[in-house]
């Protein structure tokens, strides 16, 4: 069990077009990424998650795919991609790619054929309605940017369904050929050497949409079938799904065949994400404690993927209105920082006032909580955002490599960059960049390297159980532990600004030569665990015992 690679992985998410441009056309590309793999290896990344790499009109940052069997020519060729897989493997880095099969681009040849010919073999690959569906103004994922979920297609003279933007018609999972095609897409990329897929919008993929029915059936069995298929093609191939659903539905996505997960291996922990952000905003760990208590037990092999920032807005929709208001007040008070009435379109460093103590605390917390940590590019150097850009593009600016023009991202003229580089204010690339931080042992980047290296010594975090240690503690302090066959790690995090101490002496009998393996500063010896000090916004990772 414990050798399942995804349980010990450190996942790094990036978009090729904003990472590194090798040919000076202003757009990041695969060769550019290959040139930066050593940077990722040094950071301690073991798995890359690439945002969509396929040819695309790029109206939703690549989540509108026009050809599932190729890479976007702006990024390079399939040959370059195979080279990337080879070079990454040489450095011990696996690569997973986004699998976006809830919908295609409306420019995809399948949709073009489906809309223009009633006899097209692709007609029933999409979801149509002859009448205007009465519920067409419901279920929008991007309120404000999207007015409806059914649009009239003048060529087909029919309404088509699109859970997301109008230019992203949904594929029809009821059609067997679609179900088979999705497998074929997986098979193609597995054959090329990817380690698995980040599956986009899973609850919507399996939805058997019917006009006028707000609660259509979901084909959960297809997830079992797909998992079985993937596993036959690549024994350790992994599915990591985006399924932002109510807690009582989560376990169904993991599947349970005789106690073992037989559907999705890993789910993003959206619930913990929102609770962590709430806890940071309130400087009180209670929401995290609640999340740890309420989370369903996972079937064997099931795993959470934890994150603080991803490429989208921070989704606060599952918090209560009062909780959401607290987070907005602290982290996104200006309406321009908010999105879709439910989220925040900022990076973490600006949200935390660029306060180094709070940044370390937040990431120490994320990486020590259960599951596999996922880190978004640029967070490791504390990059900022650009609220002048539309919607979610604010957090999708180019990686800041150095003080060279365009942050060393590209040699193209500034006006030709895929997106502007952040070049003013506290987060300008002259102040926040990899090269400077690499040289500075006290930098955030150096801290991330150290923290991730420490995590390597603490396999209990990814593979073991994570529980709140319920002891009297000052209001800002969270004590939790990770246990597995390898031993026990104990964690003390102080979300508040005041220094405090906790009495952990009841745990002392379990301790075997305990020591701090990571902390915000040097603390006095742990003694018999009586008064464990922790600074305001401080943290201590303590190795309690080791079995092997
Ligand atoms: C979820 C992705 O994370 C988001 O970026 C995208 O816009 C939608 N799915 C549609 O594919
Ligand atoms: Ca390029």
Coordinates of C-alpha atoms and ligand atoms in Angstrom, one line a residue:
X1 CA 0.0 0.0 0.0
X2 CA 2.6 2.6 1.1
X3 CA 4.5 2.3 -2.2
X4 CA 1.7 3.9 -4.2
X5 CA 3.7 6.8 -5.7
X6 CA 0.9 9.4 -5.7
X7 CA 0.7 9.2 -1.9
X8 CA 4.2 10.5 -1.5
X9 CA 4.2 12.9 -4.5
X10 CA 4.7 16.7 -4.5
X11 CA 2.6 17.9 -7.4
X12 CA 3.5 21.2 -9.2
X13 CA 0.9 22.7 -11.5
X14 CA 1.9 24.9 -14.4
X15 CA 0.6 26.2 -17.6
X16 CA 3.2 25.8 -20.4
X17 CA 2.3 29.1 -22.1
X18 CA 3.3 31.2 -19.1
X19 CA 6.3 29.2 -17.8
X20 CA 9.3 29.6 -20.0
X21 CA 9.6 30.7 -23.7
X22 CA 12.5 29.1 -25.6
X23 CA 12.1 30.6 -29.0
X24 CA 11.3 34.2 -28.2
X25 CA 7.7 34.3 -29.7
X26 CA 6.3 35.5 -26.3
X27 CA 4.6 32.2 -25.5
X28 CA 5.9 29.6 -23.1
X29 CA 6.7 26.2 -24.7
X30 CA 7.7 22.7 -24.1
X31 CA 11.4 23.3 -24.8
X32 CA 11.3 26.1 -22.4
X33 CA 9.9 23.9 -19.7
X34 CA 12.5 21.2 -20.4
X35 CA 15.1 23.8 -19.7
X36 CA 13.6 24.4 -16.3
X37 CA 13.1 20.8 -15.2
X38 CA 16.3 21.0 -13.1
X39 CA 14.8 23.9 -11.2
X40 CA 11.7 21.8 -10.4
X41 CA 13.9 18.8 -9.4
X42 CA 15.8 21.0 -7.0
X43 CA 12.6 22.3 -5.5
X44 CA 11.6 18.7 -4.8
X45 CA 8.8 18.4 -7.2
X46 CA 8.0 14.7 -8.1
X47 CA 5.0 15.2 -10.4
X48 CA 4.1 17.9 -12.8
X49 CA 0.5 18.6 -13.6
X50 CA 0.3 20.4 -16.9
X51 CA -2.8 22.6 -17.6
X52 CA -4.3 21.7 -21.1
X53 CA -1.6 21.1 -23.7
X54 CA -3.8 20.5 -26.7
X55 CA -4.5 22.6 -29.8
X56 CA -7.2 25.1 -28.8
X57 CA -8.8 28.4 -29.7
X58 CA -7.7 29.3 -26.2
X59 CA -10.8 31.1 -25.1
X60 CA -10.7 29.3 -21.7
X61 CA -6.9 29.0 -21.3
X62 CA -6.9 25.7 -23.2
X63 CA -9.9 24.1 -21.5
X64 CA -11.6 24.3 -24.9
X65 CA -9.9 21.5 -26.8
X66 CA -9.9 21.3 -30.6
X67 CA -7.8 18.1 -30.9
X68 CA -7.2 15.6 -28.2
X69 CA -4.4 13.8 -30.0
X70 CA -1.9 16.6 -30.4
X71 CA -0.1 19.4 -28.6
X72 CA -0.8 23.0 -29.2
X73 CA 1.6 24.0 -32.0
X74 CA 2.4 27.1 -30.1
X75 CA 4.0 24.9 -27.4
X76 CA 5.9 22.6 -29.8
X77 CA 5.4 19.2 -31.3
X78 CA 4.5 15.8 -30.0
X79 CA 8.2 15.0 -30.4
X80 CA 9.0 17.8 -28.0
X81 CA 6.4 16.4 -25.6
X82 CA 7.9 12.9 -25.7
X83 CA 11.3 14.5 -25.0
X84 CA 9.8 16.3 -22.0
X85 CA 8.6 13.0 -20.6
X86 CA 12.0 11.5 -21.1
X87 CA 13.9 14.3 -19.5
X88 CA 11.4 14.6 -16.6
X89 CA 11.7 10.9 -16.0
X90 CA 15.5 11.2 -15.9
X91 CA 15.0 13.6 -13.0
X92 CA 12.5 11.4 -11.2
X93 CA 9.6 13.6 -12.2
X94 CA 6.3 12.2 -13.5
X95 CA 4.0 14.1 -15.7
X96 CA 0.2 14.2 -15.6
X97 CA -1.9 16.2 -18.0
X98 CA -5.3 17.7 -17.9
X99 CA -8.0 15.5 -19.4
X100 CA -10.8 17.8 -20.5
X101 CA -13.5 15.6 -21.8
X102 CA -16.7 17.1 -20.4
X103 CA -16.8 19.3 -23.4
X104 CA -14.8 20.2 -26.5
X105 CA -14.2 23.5 -28.2
X106 CA -17.0 24.5 -30.6
X107 CA -14.2 24.5 -33.2
X108 CA -13.5 20.8 -32.7
X109 CA -14.1 18.9 -36.0
X110 CA -16.5 16.7 -34.1
X111 CA -18.8 19.6 -33.2
X112 CA -18.4 21.2 -36.6
X113 CA -19.5 18.0 -38.2
X114 CA -22.3 17.3 -35.6
X115 CA -23.9 20.8 -36.0
X116 CA -23.8 20.8 -39.8
X117 CA -25.2 17.4 -40.7
X118 CA -28.1 15.6 -39.0
X119 CA -26.6 12.3 -40.3
X120 CA -23.1 13.1 -39.0
X121 CA -21.6 10.2 -37.0
X122 CA -20.8 12.9 -34.4
X123 CA -24.4 14.2 -34.1
X124 CA -25.1 12.3 -31.0
X125 CA -21.7 13.0 -29.5
X126 CA -23.2 16.2 -28.2
X127 CA -26.4 17.0 -26.2
X128 CA -29.2 18.6 -28.2
X129 CA -32.8 19.8 -27.7
X130 CA -35.4 20.7 -30.3
X131 CA -37.2 23.0 -27.9
X132 CA -35.8 25.8 -25.8
X133 CA -35.1 24.0 -22.4
X134 CA -37.0 25.7 -19.6
X135 CA -34.0 25.4 -17.3
X136 CA -31.6 26.9 -19.7
X137 CA -30.8 29.8 -17.3
X138 CA -29.8 27.5 -14.5
X139 CA -26.6 25.7 -13.5
X140 CA -24.1 28.2 -14.9
X141 CA -20.6 27.6 -13.6
X142 CA -19.4 31.1 -14.5
X143 CA -22.2 33.5 -13.4
X144 CA -21.7 36.9 -14.9
X145 CA -19.6 35.6 -17.8
X146 CA -22.1 33.0 -18.9
X147 CA -25.8 33.7 -19.4
X148 CA -27.2 30.2 -19.9
X149 CA -26.4 26.5 -20.2
X150 CA -28.2 25.8 -23.4
X151 CA -27.6 27.9 -26.5
X152 CA -29.3 27.9 -29.9
X153 CA -27.1 26.7 -32.8
X154 CA -28.2 28.4 -36.0
X155 CA -26.5 25.8 -38.2
X156 CA -28.1 22.8 -36.5
X157 CA -31.3 24.7 -35.7
X158 CA -31.2 23.0 -32.3
X159 CA -30.3 23.9 -28.8
X160 CA -27.0 22.4 -27.5
X161 CA -26.0 22.0 -23.9
X162 CA -22.8 23.6 -22.4
X163 CA -22.3 23.4 -18.7
X164 CA -19.5 26.0 -19.1
X165 CA -19.0 28.7 -21.7
X166 CA -21.1 28.8 -24.8
X167 CA -18.0 27.8 -26.9
X168 CA -17.6 24.6 -24.9
X169 CA -20.4 22.2 -26.0
X170 CA -20.8 19.2 -23.7
X171 CA -20.0 15.7 -25.0
X172 CA -22.8 13.2 -24.5
X173 CA -21.7 10.4 -22.1
X174 CA -24.9 8.5 -23.0
X175 CA -23.3 7.8 -26.4
X176 CA -21.1 4.7 -26.4
X177 CA -18.7 6.0 -29.0
X178 CA -18.0 9.0 -26.7
X179 CA -17.3 6.7 -23.8
X180 CA -14.9 4.7 -25.9
X181 CA -13.2 7.7 -27.4
X182 CA -12.4 9.0 -23.9
X183 CA -10.6 5.7 -23.2
X184 CA -8.8 6.0 -26.5
X185 CA -7.5 9.5 -25.6
X186 CA -6.3 8.1 -22.2
X187 CA -4.6 5.2 -24.0
X188 CA -2.8 7.5 -26.4
X189 CA -1.2 9.7 -23.7
X190 CA -0.5 6.7 -21.4
X191 CA 1.3 5.1 -24.3
X192 CA 3.4 8.2 -24.8
X193 CA 4.3 8.0 -21.2
X194 CA 2.2 10.3 -19.0
X195 CA 1.7 9.1 -15.4
X196 CA -2.0 9.9 -15.4
X197 CA -4.6 12.6 -15.7
X198 CA -6.1 15.5 -13.9
X199 CA -9.7 15.0 -14.9
X200 CA -11.6 18.2 -15.4
X201 CA -15.1 18.6 -14.2
X202 CA -15.8 15.0 -13.4
X203 CA -19.3 15.3 -11.9
X204 CA -20.4 17.0 -15.2
X205 CA -18.7 14.4 -17.5
X206 CA -20.8 11.6 -16.2
X207 CA -24.1 13.6 -16.1
X208 CA -26.7 12.1 -18.4
X209 CA -28.2 15.6 -19.3
X210 CA -31.8 15.9 -20.2
X211 CA -33.4 19.2 -21.1
X212 CA -35.7 20.4 -18.2
X213 CA -34.3 18.0 -15.7
X214 CA -32.1 19.7 -13.1
X215 CA -31.0 16.4 -11.5
X216 CA -30.2 14.0 -14.2
X217 CA -28.7 10.6 -13.5
X218 CA -24.9 10.3 -13.2
X219 CA -23.1 7.4 -14.8
X220 CA -20.8 6.5 -11.9
X221 CA -20.1 3.1 -13.4
X222 CA -18.3 4.8 -16.2
X223 CA -15.7 5.9 -13.7
X224 CA -15.2 2.3 -12.6
X225 CA -14.9 1.3 -16.2
X226 CA -12.4 4.1 -17.0
X227 CA -10.3 3.3 -13.9
X228 CA -10.1 -0.4 -14.9
X229 CA -9.1 0.6 -18.4
X230 CA -6.4 3.0 -17.3
X231 CA -5.1 0.4 -14.9
X232 CA -4.8 -2.2 -17.5
X233 CA -3.0 0.1 -19.8
X234 CA -0.6 1.4 -17.1
X235 CA -0.6 -0.3 -13.7
X236 CA 0.4 2.7 -11.7
X237 CA -1.5 5.3 -13.9
X238 CA -3.4 7.7 -11.7
X239 CA -6.6 9.7 -12.0
X240 CA -6.8 12.9 -10.1
X241 CA -10.2 14.5 -10.3
X242 CA -11.8 17.8 -9.9
X243 CA -15.1 17.0 -8.3
X244 CA -16.2 20.0 -6.2
X245 CA -19.4 18.3 -4.8
X246 CA -21.2 18.0 -1.5
X247 CA -19.3 16.0 1.1
X248 CA -21.8 13.2 1.2
X249 CA -21.2 12.6 -2.5
X250 CA -17.4 12.5 -2.4
X251 CA -16.9 8.8 -1.5
X252 CA -18.9 7.7 -4.5
X253 CA -16.2 9.3 -6.7
X254 CA -13.5 7.2 -5.1
X255 CA -15.6 4.1 -5.5
X256 CA -15.5 1.2 -3.2
X257 CA -14.9 -2.3 -4.5
X258 CA -14.6 -4.5 -1.4
X259 CA -13.1 -1.7 0.7
X260 CA -10.7 -0.5 -2.0
X261 CA -11.1 2.6 -4.2
X262 CA -12.0 1.4 -7.7
X263 CA -12.8 4.7 -9.4
X264 CA -10.8 7.9 -8.9
X265 CA -7.5 7.6 -7.0
X266 CA -7.3 11.2 -5.9
X267 CA -9.7 14.1 -5.4
X268 CA -8.8 17.7 -4.9
X269 CA -9.9 18.6 -1.3
X270 CA -12.0 21.6 -2.1
X271 CA -13.7 21.4 1.3
X272 CA -10.4 21.6 3.2
X273 CA -9.2 24.3 0.8
X274 CA -12.1 26.7 1.7
X275 CA -11.8 25.8 5.4
X276 CA -8.0 26.5 5.4
X277 CA -8.6 29.8 3.8
X278 CA -11.3 30.6 6.4
X279 CA -9.1 29.5 9.2
X280 CA -6.3 31.7 8.0
X281 CA -8.7 34.6 7.6
X282 CA -10.1 34.2 11.1
X283 CA -6.7 33.3 12.6
X284 CA -8.4 30.4 14.2
X285 CA -8.0 26.7 13.3
X286 CA -11.6 25.7 14.2
X287 CA -12.7 25.3 10.5
X288 CA -9.8 22.9 9.8
X289 CA -10.6 20.9 12.9
X290 CA -14.2 20.6 11.7
X291 CA -13.0 19.6 8.2
X292 CA -10.8 16.9 9.7
X293 CA -13.6 15.6 11.8
X294 CA -16.3 15.7 9.1
X295 CA -14.4 14.3 6.2
X296 CA -15.6 10.9 5.2
X297 CA -13.3 7.9 5.6
X298 CA -11.7 7.0 2.3
X299 CA -11.6 3.5 0.8
X300 CA -8.2 2.0 0.6
X301 CA -6.0 3.6 -2.0
X302 CA -8.1 6.8 -2.1
X303 CA -6.2 10.0 -1.5
X304 CA -6.8 13.7 -1.1
X305 CA -4.9 16.3 -3.0
X306 CA -4.5 19.4 -0.9
X307 CA -4.0 22.9 -2.3
X308 CA -4.1 26.5 -1.3
X309 CA -4.0 28.1 -4.8
X310 CA -4.8 26.6 -8.1
X311 CA -5.3 28.2 -11.6
X312 CA -8.9 29.2 -10.8
X313 CA -10.5 31.5 -8.2
X314 CA -10.5 30.3 -4.6
X315 CA -14.0 28.8 -4.5
X316 CA -15.8 29.8 -1.3
X317 CA -19.2 28.6 -2.4
X318 CA -19.5 25.9 0.2
X319 CA -18.9 28.2 3.1
X320 CA -21.8 29.9 4.8
X321 CA -22.6 33.5 3.8
X322 CA -21.1 34.7 7.1
X323 CA -17.9 32.7 6.7
X324 CA -17.6 33.8 3.1
X325 CA -18.0 37.4 4.2
X326 CA -15.2 37.0 6.7
X327 CA -12.9 35.7 4.0
X328 CA -13.8 38.4 1.6
X329 CA -13.2 41.1 4.3
X330 CA -9.8 39.8 5.1
X331 CA -8.5 38.6 1.8
X332 CA -10.5 40.2 -1.0
X333 CA -12.3 43.4 0.3
X334 CA -12.3 45.1 -3.1
X335 CA -15.0 43.8 -5.4
X336 CA -12.4 43.6 -8.2
X337 CA -10.6 40.9 -6.1
X338 CA -13.7 38.8 -6.1
X339 CA -15.1 36.6 -8.9
X340 CA -18.5 34.9 -9.7
X341 CA -19.8 36.1 -6.3
X342 CA -18.1 33.1 -4.7
X343 CA -14.4 33.4 -5.1
X344 CA -11.1 35.3 -4.9
X345 CA -8.9 35.9 -7.9
X346 CA -5.7 36.7 -6.1
X347 CA -2.5 34.8 -5.3
X348 CA -1.7 33.9 -1.8
X349 CA 1.2 36.3 -1.2
X350 CA -0.9 39.4 -1.8
X351 CA -3.8 37.9 0.2
X352 CA -1.5 37.6 3.2
X353 CA -0.1 41.1 2.8
X354 CA 3.2 39.7 1.6
X355 CA 3.9 38.7 5.2
X356 CA 6.7 36.1 5.1
X357 CA 5.6 34.6 8.5
X358 CA 2.1 34.1 7.4
X359 CA 3.1 32.7 4.0
X360 CA 5.4 30.1 5.7
X361 CA 2.7 29.3 8.1
X362 CA 0.0 28.8 5.4
X363 CA 2.2 26.5 3.3
X364 CA 3.6 24.6 6.3
X365 CA 0.0 23.9 7.2
X366 CA -1.1 22.8 3.7
X367 CA 1.9 20.5 3.3
X368 CA 1.5 18.9 6.7
X369 CA -2.3 18.2 6.4
X370 CA -3.5 14.9 5.0
X371 CA -3.0 14.0 1.4
X372 CA -0.7 14.9 -1.5
X373 CA 0.3 18.6 -1.7
X374 CA -0.3 20.4 -4.9
X375 CA 1.6 23.7 -5.5
X376 CA 0.8 26.2 -8.2
X377 CA 3.8 27.7 -10.1
X378 CA 5.2 30.9 -8.7
X379 CA 3.8 30.4 -5.3
X380 CA 7.2 29.1 -4.1
X381 CA 8.7 32.6 -4.8
X382 CA 5.6 34.5 -3.5
X383 CA 4.5 35.9 -6.9
X384 CA 1.7 38.4 -7.0
X385 CA -1.2 38.9 -9.3
X386 CA -2.4 41.4 -11.9
X387 CA -5.9 42.5 -11.2
X388 CA -5.9 44.6 -14.4
X389 CA -6.3 41.3 -16.3
X390 CA -9.7 39.8 -16.9
X391 CA -11.2 37.2 -14.6
X392 CA -8.9 34.3 -13.6
X393 CA -6.1 35.6 -15.8
X394 CA -5.0 37.8 -12.9
X395 CA -3.2 34.8 -11.4
X396 CA -1.9 33.4 -14.7
X397 CA 1.0 35.9 -15.4
X398 CA 4.4 34.6 -16.6
X399 CA 6.8 33.0 -14.2
X400 CA 9.3 35.4 -12.8
X401 CA 12.7 33.9 -13.4
X402 CA 15.1 36.9 -13.1
X403 CA 15.7 40.6 -13.4
X404 CA 16.2 40.3 -17.1
X405 CA 13.6 42.0 -19.4
X406 CA 10.2 40.2 -19.2
X407 CA 11.4 38.5 -16.0
X408 CA 13.6 36.2 -18.1
X409 CA 10.4 34.5 -19.2
X410 CA 10.8 35.5 -22.9
X411 CA 13.1 37.6 -25.1
X412 CA 10.1 38.7 -27.2
X413 CA 9.1 42.4 -27.2
X414 CA 7.0 43.2 -24.2
X415 CA 3.9 43.8 -26.3
X416 CA 4.1 40.3 -27.8
X417 CA 4.0 38.4 -24.5
X418 CA 1.1 35.9 -24.0
X419 CA 0.3 37.9 -20.8
X420 CA 2.0 40.9 -19.2
X421 CA 4.7 40.2 -16.6
X422 CA 4.0 41.7 -13.2
X423 CA 6.4 44.7 -13.4
X424 CA 5.3 47.2 -10.8
X425 CA 4.6 47.3 -7.0
X426 CA 5.8 44.9 -4.3
X427 CA 5.6 41.8 -6.6
X428 CA 7.4 43.2 -9.6
X429 CA 9.8 40.8 -11.1
X430 CA 12.8 42.9 -10.1
X431 CA 11.8 42.2 -6.5
X432 CA 10.3 38.7 -6.8
X433 CA 12.2 36.3 -8.9
X434 CA 13.8 32.8 -8.9
X435 CA 17.4 33.9 -9.5
X436 CA 17.6 36.2 -6.5
X437 CA 15.9 33.8 -4.2
X438 CA 18.0 30.9 -5.3
X439 CA 21.1 32.7 -4.1
X440 CA 19.5 33.7 -0.8
X441 CA 19.3 31.0 1.9
X442 CA 16.7 33.0 3.7
X443 CA 14.4 33.4 0.7
X444 CA 10.9 31.9 0.4
X445 CA 12.2 29.7 -2.4
X446 CA 15.0 28.3 -0.1
X447 CA 12.4 27.8 2.6
X448 CA 10.2 25.8 0.2
X449 CA 13.1 23.6 -0.8
X450 CA 13.8 22.9 2.8
X451 CA 10.2 22.3 3.7
X452 CA 9.7 19.9 0.8
X453 CA 12.9 18.1 1.6
X454 CA 11.6 17.7 5.2
X455 CA 8.4 16.3 3.9
X456 CA 10.4 13.6 2.2
X457 CA 11.4 12.5 5.7
X458 CA 7.8 12.4 6.8
X459 CA 6.0 9.9 4.6
X460 CA 3.3 9.7 7.3
X461 CA 1.8 12.9 6.0
X462 CA 1.0 11.6 2.5
X463 CA 0.4 8.0 3.3
X464 CA -0.9 8.0 6.9
X465 CA -3.8 9.2 8.9
X466 CA -4.2 12.8 9.9
X467 CA -5.9 13.7 13.1
X468 CA -6.5 16.7 15.3
X469 CA -4.9 16.4 18.7
X470 CA -7.6 17.6 21.0
X471 CA -5.8 19.4 23.9
X472 CA -6.2 22.8 25.6
X473 CA -4.5 25.2 23.3
X474 CA -4.5 29.0 22.7
X475 CA -7.2 30.1 20.3
X476 CA -5.0 30.4 17.3
X477 CA -3.1 27.1 17.7
X478 CA -3.7 23.8 15.9
X479 CA -2.1 20.6 17.0
X480 CA -2.4 17.7 14.6
X481 CA -0.6 14.4 14.0
X482 CA 0.2 12.1 11.1
X483 CA 0.5 8.4 11.8
X484 CA 1.6 5.5 9.6
X485 CA 3.6 2.3 9.8
X486 CA 6.7 4.4 9.5
X487 CA 6.0 6.4 12.6
X488 CA 4.4 9.6 13.9
X489 CA 4.8 13.3 13.1
X490 CA 3.4 15.9 15.4
X491 CA 2.6 19.4 14.2
X492 CA 1.9 22.7 16.0
X493 CA 0.8 25.7 13.9
X494 CA -0.1 29.1 15.3
X495 CA -2.6 30.8 13.0
X496 CA -2.7 33.9 15.3
X497 CA -0.3 36.8 15.8
X498 CA 0.3 36.2 19.5
X499 CA 2.9 33.8 20.8
X500 CA 1.5 30.9 22.8
X501 CA 2.4 27.6 24.3
X502 CA 0.7 24.2 24.5
X503 CA 1.1 21.4 27.0
X504 CA 1.8 18.3 25.1
X505 CA 3.0 16.2 28.0
X506 CA 0.3 13.6 27.5
X507 CA 2.0 12.7 24.3
X508 CA 5.4 12.4 25.9
X509 CA 5.1 8.7 26.6
X510 CA 4.9 8.1 22.9
X511 CA 8.0 10.1 22.1
X512 CA 11.3 8.5 21.2
X513 CA 14.1 11.1 20.9
X514 CA 11.7 13.7 19.6
X515 CA 13.0 16.7 17.7
X516 CA 12.0 19.7 15.6
X517 CA 12.5 18.8 12.0
X518 CA 11.1 22.1 10.7
X519 CA 10.2 25.3 12.5
X520 CA 9.9 29.0 11.9
X521 CA 12.8 29.6 14.3
X522 CA 15.1 27.8 16.7
X523 CA 13.1 26.8 19.8
X524 CA 14.3 25.5 23.1
X525 CA 14.7 21.8 23.5
X526 CA 11.3 20.0 23.6
X527 CA 12.0 18.6 27.1
X528 CA 9.1 16.6 28.4
X529 CA 6.7 18.4 26.2
X530 CA 5.3 20.5 29.0
X531 CA 5.4 24.0 27.6
X532 CA 5.8 23.8 23.9
X533 CA 6.3 27.4 22.7
X534 CA 5.2 28.6 19.3
X535 CA 5.6 32.2 18.0
X536 CA 2.9 34.3 16.5
X537 CA 2.3 32.8 13.0
X538 CA 4.9 30.2 14.0
X539 CA 5.0 26.4 13.4
X540 CA 6.8 23.4 14.6
X541 CA 7.0 20.1 12.8
X542 CA 8.1 17.5 15.4
X543 CA 9.2 13.9 14.7
X544 CA 7.6 12.1 17.6
X545 CA 8.7 8.6 16.8
X546 CA 10.0 6.4 14.0
X547 CA 9.3 2.7 13.7
X548 CA 11.8 1.8 11.1
Ligands
LIG1 C1 -12.4 23.6 -14.4 C2 -11.1 24.2 -14.7 O1 -10.3 24.2 -13.6 C3 -11.4 25.6 -15.2 O2 -10.2 26.3 -15.4 C4 -12.1 25.5 -16.5 O3 -12.5 26.8 -17.0 C5 -13.4 24.7 -16.4 N1 -13.1 23.4 -15.7 C6 -13.9 24.3 -17.7 O4 -13.1 23.3 -18.4
LIG2 CA1 7.6 30.0 -27.5

